[in-house]
CSV table of C-alpha atoms in Angstrom, one decimal:
chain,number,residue,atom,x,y,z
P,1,UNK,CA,7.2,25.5,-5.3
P,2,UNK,CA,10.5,23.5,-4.2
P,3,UNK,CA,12.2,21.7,-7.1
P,4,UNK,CA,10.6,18.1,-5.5
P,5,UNK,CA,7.2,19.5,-5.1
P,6,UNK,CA,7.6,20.4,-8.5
P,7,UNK,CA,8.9,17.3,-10.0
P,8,UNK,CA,6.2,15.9,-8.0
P,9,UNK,CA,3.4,18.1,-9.6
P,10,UNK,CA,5.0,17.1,-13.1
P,11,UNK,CA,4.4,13.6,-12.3
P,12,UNK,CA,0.7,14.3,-11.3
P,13,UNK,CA,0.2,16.7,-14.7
P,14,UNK,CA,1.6,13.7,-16.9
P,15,UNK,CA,-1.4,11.5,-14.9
P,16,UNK,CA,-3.7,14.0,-16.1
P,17,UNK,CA,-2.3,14.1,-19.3
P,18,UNK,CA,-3.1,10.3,-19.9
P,19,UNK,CA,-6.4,11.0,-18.8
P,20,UNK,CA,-6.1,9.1,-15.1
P,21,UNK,CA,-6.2,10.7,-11.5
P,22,UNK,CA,-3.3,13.5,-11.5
P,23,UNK,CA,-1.3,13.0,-8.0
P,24,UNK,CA,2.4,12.6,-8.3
P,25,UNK,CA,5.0,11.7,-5.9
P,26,UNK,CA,8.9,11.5,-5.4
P,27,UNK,CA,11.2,9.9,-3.3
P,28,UNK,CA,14.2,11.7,-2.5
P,29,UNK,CA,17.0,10.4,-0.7
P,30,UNK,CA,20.0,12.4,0.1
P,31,UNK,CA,18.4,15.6,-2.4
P,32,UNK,CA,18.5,12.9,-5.4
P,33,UNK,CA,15.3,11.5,-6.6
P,34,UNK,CA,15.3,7.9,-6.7
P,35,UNK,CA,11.7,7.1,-7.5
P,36,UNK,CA,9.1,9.0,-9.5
P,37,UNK,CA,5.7,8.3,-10.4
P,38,UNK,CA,1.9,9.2,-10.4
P,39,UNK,CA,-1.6,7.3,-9.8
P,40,UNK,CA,-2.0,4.8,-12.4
P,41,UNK,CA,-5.6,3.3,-11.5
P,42,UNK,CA,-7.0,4.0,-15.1
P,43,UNK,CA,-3.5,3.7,-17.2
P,44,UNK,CA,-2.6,-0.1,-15.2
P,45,UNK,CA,-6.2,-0.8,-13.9
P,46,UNK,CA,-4.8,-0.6,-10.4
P,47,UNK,CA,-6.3,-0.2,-7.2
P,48,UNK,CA,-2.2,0.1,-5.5
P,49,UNK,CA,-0.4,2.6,-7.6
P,50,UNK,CA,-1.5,5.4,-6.1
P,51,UNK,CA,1.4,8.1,-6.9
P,52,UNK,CA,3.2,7.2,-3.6
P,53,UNK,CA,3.1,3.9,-4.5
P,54,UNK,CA,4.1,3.9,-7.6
P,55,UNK,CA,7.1,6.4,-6.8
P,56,UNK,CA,8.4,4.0,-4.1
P,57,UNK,CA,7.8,0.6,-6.7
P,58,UNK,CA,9.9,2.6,-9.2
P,59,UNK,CA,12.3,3.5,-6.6
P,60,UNK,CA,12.7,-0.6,-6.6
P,61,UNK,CA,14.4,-2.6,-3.8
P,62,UNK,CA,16.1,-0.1,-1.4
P,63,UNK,CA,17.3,-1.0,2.5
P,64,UNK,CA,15.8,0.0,5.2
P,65,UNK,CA,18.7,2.1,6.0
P,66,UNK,CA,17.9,4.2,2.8
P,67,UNK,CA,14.2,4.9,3.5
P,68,UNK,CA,15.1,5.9,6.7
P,69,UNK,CA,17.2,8.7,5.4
P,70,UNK,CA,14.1,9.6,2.4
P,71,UNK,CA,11.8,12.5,2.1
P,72,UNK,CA,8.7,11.6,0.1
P,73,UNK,CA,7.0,14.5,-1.9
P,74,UNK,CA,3.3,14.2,-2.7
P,75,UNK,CA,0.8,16.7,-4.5
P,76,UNK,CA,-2.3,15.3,-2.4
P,77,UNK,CA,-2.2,14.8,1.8
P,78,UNK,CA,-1.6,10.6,1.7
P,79,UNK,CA,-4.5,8.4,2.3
P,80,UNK,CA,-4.6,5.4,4.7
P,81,UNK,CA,-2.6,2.9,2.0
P,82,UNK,CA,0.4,5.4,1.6
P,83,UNK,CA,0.4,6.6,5.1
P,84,UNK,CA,0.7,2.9,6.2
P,85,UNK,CA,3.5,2.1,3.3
P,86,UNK,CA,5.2,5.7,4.8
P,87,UNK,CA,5.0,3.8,8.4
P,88,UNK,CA,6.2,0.7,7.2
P,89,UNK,CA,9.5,1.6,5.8
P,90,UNK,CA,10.1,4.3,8.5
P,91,UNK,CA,10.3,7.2,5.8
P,92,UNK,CA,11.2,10.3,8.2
P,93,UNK,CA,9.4,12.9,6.0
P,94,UNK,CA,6.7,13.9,3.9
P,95,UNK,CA,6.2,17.2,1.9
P,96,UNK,CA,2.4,17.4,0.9
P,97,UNK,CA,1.0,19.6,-2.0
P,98,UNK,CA,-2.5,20.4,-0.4
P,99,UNK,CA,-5.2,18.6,1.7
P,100,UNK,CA,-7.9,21.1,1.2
P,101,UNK,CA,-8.9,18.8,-1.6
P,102,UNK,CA,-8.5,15.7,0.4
P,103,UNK,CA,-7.4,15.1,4.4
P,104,UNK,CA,-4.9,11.8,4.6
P,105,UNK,CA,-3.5,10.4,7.4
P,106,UNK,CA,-1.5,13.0,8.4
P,107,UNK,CA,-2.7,12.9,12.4
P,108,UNK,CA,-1.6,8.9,12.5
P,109,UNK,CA,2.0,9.7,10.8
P,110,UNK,CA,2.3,12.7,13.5
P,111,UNK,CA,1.5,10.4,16.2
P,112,UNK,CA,3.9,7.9,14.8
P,113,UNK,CA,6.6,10.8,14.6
P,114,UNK,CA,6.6,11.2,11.3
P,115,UNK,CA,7.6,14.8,10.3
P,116,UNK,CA,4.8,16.4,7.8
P,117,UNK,CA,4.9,19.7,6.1
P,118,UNK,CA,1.5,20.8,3.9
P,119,UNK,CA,2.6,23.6,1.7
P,120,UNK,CA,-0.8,24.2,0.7
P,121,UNK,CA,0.5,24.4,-2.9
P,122,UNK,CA,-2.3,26.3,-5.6
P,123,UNK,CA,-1.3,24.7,-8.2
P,124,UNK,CA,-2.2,20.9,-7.1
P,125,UNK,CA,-5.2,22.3,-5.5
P,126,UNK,CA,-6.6,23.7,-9.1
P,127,UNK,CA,-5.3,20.1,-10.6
P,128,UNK,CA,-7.0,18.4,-8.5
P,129,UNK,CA,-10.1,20.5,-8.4
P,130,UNK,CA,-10.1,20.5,-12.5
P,131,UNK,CA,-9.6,16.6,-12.3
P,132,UNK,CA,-12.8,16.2,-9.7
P,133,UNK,CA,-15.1,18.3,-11.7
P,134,UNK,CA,-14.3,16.5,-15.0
P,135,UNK,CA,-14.4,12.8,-13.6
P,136,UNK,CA,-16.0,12.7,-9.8
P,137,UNK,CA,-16.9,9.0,-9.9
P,138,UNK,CA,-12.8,8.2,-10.6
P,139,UNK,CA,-12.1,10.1,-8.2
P,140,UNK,CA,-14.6,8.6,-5.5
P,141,UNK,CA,-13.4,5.0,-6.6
P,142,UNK,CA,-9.7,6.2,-5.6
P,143,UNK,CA,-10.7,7.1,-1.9
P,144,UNK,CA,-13.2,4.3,-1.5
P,145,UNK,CA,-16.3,6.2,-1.7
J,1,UNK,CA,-8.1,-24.2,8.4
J,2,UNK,CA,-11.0,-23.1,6.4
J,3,UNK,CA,-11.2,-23.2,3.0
J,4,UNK,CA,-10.2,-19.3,2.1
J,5,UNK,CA,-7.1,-19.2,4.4
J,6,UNK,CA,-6.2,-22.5,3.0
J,7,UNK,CA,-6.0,-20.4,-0.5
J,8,UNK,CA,-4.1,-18.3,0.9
J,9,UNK,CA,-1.8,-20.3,2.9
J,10,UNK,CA,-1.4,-22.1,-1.0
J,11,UNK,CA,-0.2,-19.2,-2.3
J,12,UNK,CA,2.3,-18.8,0.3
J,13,UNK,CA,3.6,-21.7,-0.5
J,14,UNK,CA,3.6,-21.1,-4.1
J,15,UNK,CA,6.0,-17.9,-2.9
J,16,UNK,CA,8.1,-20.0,-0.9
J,17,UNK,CA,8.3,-22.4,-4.0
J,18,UNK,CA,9.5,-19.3,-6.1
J,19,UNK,CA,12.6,-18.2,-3.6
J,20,UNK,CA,10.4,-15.4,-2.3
J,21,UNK,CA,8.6,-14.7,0.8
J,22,UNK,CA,5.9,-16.8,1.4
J,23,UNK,CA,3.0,-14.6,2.8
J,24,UNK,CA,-0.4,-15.1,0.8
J,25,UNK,CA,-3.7,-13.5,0.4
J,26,UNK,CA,-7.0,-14.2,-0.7
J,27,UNK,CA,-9.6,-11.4,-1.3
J,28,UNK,CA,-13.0,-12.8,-0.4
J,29,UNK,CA,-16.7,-11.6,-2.0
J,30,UNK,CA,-19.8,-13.0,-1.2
J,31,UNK,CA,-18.1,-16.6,-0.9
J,32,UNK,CA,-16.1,-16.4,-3.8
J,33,UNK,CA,-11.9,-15.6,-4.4
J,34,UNK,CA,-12.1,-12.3,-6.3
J,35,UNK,CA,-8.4,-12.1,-6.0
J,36,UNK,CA,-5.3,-14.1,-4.7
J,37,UNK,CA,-1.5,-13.4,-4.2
J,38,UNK,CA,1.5,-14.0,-2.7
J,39,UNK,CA,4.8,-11.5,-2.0
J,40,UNK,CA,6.5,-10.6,-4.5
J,41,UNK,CA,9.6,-8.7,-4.0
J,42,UNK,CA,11.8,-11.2,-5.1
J,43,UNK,CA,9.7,-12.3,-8.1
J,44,UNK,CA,9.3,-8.7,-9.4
J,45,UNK,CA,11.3,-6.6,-7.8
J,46,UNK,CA,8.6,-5.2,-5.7
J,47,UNK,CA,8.9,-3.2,-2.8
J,48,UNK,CA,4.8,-2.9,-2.4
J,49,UNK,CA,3.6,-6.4,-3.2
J,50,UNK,CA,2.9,-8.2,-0.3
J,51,UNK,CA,0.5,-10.5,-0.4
J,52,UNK,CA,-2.7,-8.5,0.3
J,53,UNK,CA,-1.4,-5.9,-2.2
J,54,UNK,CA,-0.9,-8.7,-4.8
J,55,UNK,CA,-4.2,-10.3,-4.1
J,56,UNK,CA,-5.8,-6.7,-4.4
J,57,UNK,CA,-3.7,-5.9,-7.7
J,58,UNK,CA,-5.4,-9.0,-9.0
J,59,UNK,CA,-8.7,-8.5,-7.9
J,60,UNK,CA,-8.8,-5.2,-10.1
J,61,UNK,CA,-10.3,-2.1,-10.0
J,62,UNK,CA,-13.7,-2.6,-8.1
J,63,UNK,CA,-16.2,-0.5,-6.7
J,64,UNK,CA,-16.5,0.4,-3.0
J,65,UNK,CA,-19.6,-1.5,-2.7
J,66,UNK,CA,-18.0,-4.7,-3.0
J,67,UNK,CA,-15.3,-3.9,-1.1
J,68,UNK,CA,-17.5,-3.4,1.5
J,69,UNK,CA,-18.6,-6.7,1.8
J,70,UNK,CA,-15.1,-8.1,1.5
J,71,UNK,CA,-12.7,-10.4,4.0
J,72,UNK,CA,-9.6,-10.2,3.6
J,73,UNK,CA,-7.6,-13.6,4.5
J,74,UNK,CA,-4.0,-13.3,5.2
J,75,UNK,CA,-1.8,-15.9,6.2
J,76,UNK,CA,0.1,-13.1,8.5
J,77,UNK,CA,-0.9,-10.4,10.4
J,78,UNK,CA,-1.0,-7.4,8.3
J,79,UNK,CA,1.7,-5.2,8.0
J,80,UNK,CA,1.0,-1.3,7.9
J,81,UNK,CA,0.9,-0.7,4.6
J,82,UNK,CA,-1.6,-3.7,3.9
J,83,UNK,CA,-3.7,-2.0,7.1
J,84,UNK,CA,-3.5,1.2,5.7
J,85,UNK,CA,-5.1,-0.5,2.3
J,86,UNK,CA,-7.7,-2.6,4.3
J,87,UNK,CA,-8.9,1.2,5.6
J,88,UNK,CA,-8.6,2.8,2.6
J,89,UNK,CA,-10.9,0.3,1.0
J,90,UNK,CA,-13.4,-0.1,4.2
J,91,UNK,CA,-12.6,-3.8,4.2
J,92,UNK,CA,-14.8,-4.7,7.6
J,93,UNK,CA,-13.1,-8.1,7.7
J,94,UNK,CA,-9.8,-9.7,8.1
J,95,UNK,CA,-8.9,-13.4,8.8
J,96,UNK,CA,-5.2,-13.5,9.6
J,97,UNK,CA,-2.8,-17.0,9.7
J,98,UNK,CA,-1.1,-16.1,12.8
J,99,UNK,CA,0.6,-13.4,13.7
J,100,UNK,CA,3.2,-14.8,16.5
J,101,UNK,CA,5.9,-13.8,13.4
J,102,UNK,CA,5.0,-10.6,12.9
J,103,UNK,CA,2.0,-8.5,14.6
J,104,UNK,CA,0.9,-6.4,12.2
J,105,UNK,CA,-1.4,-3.1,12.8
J,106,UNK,CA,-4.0,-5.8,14.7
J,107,UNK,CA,-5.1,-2.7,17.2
J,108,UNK,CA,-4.7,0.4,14.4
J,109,UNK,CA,-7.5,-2.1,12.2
J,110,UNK,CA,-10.1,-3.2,15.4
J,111,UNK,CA,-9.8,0.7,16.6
J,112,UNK,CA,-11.2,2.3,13.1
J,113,UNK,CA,-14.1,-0.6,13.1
J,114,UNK,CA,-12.7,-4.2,11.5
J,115,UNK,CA,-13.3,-7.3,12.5
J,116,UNK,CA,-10.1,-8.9,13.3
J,117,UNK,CA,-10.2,-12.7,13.0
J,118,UNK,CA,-6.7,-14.1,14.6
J,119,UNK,CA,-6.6,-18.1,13.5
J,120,UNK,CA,-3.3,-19.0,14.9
J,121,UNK,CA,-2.5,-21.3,12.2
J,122,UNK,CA,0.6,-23.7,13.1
J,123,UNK,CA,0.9,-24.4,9.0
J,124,UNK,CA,1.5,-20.8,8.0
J,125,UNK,CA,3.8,-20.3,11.4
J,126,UNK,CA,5.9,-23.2,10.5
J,127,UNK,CA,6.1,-21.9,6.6
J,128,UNK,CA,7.3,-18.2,8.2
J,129,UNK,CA,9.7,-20.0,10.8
J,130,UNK,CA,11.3,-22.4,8.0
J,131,UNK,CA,11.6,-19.1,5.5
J,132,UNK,CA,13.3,-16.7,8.5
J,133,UNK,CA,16.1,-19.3,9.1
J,134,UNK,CA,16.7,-19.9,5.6
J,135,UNK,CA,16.5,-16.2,4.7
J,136,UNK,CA,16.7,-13.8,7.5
J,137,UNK,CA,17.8,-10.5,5.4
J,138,UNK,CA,15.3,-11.0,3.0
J,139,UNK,CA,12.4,-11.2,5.6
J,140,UNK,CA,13.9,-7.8,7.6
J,141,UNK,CA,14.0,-5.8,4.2
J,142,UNK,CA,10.6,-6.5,3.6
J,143,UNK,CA,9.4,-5.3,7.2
J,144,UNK,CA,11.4,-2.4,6.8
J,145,UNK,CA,13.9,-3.5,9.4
């Protein structure tokens, strides 16, 4: 794994850790990391902070000129909200973990020219997988289901 | 305006009032707000609150089944990230202010199944209008521009 896959998949193994839904994301910009974070539905009761999400809030304030320059890592293919957040601030890139466990929105960030590389990554697959077994009904509240 | 987009349209105001952006959002459930908001990137710092994530955020975790049966009133046309939550949540409605400021992802939403309500409100127009000429950086950074 790439050093921000692997920061990502840090993030998502301290989500697991404090017993919520392990995805992790980063934001790099220029091969710095300027946000970090993971899902944080059960630790802030939030429906938003998916690990996208909460990588780019902790990111803070950036201009567009910045995003536009960003890679964002994830450990899990991006569903419709981060896809759309990707789309909004015009973020060029996105690395994705796997999306055996879950298929995002990868088709509408292609179509929108968004350039997106699955590395199809074991290690978030078994996460994840571990995760689902242990807590399915978290997990279905995340995607909607 | 009715009396849900009127809540919302209150809480853009109560943005405006607060040196942010005035866009709000009420989340609507079986005739009653479940959750309301308003921007807040200047307030917090926040480069995912918009008003339908704020609203959302507030609402709390709930289960798909009442999203379900949700609208969503917005007193702008929703932006891609606040589309890409409306799918992600299988929100089947959306009653949107006006969306001569900004058109949002109107045609992304109608094309996976929502019902799209446009109101063309001349209250939340004027509100966006009066904001852009006062604060025209703030408004592009929050559209990614």
């Amino acid at each position: 794994m790439d050093q921000f896959l692997q920061a990502a998949f840090e993030e998502a193994q301290k989500g697991y850790d404090e017993g919520g839904i392990p995805i992790g994301s980063v934001l790099v910009h220029k091969g710095k990391i300027i946000g970090r974070g993971h899902n944080k539905r059960v630790q802030n009761g939030s429906p938003i902070l998916h690990g996208e999400m909460d990588a780019l809030e902790n990111a803070g304030r950036q201009p567009a000129s910045v995003y536009k320059e960003c890679t964002m890592y994830t450990t899990l293919s991006p569903c419709p909200m981060c896809s759309g957040t990707i789309l909004l601030y015009g973020i060029p890139r996105v690395v994705v973990g796997e999306n055996k466990t879950f298929m995002g929105e990868e088709e509408l960030l292609k179509s929108r020219g968004v350039d997106v590389t699955v590395v199809d990554s074991q290690e978030c697959y078994n996460l994840m997988q571990r995760f689902i077994q242990e807590k399915p009904t978290l997990w279905n509240e995340d995607i909607g289901v």
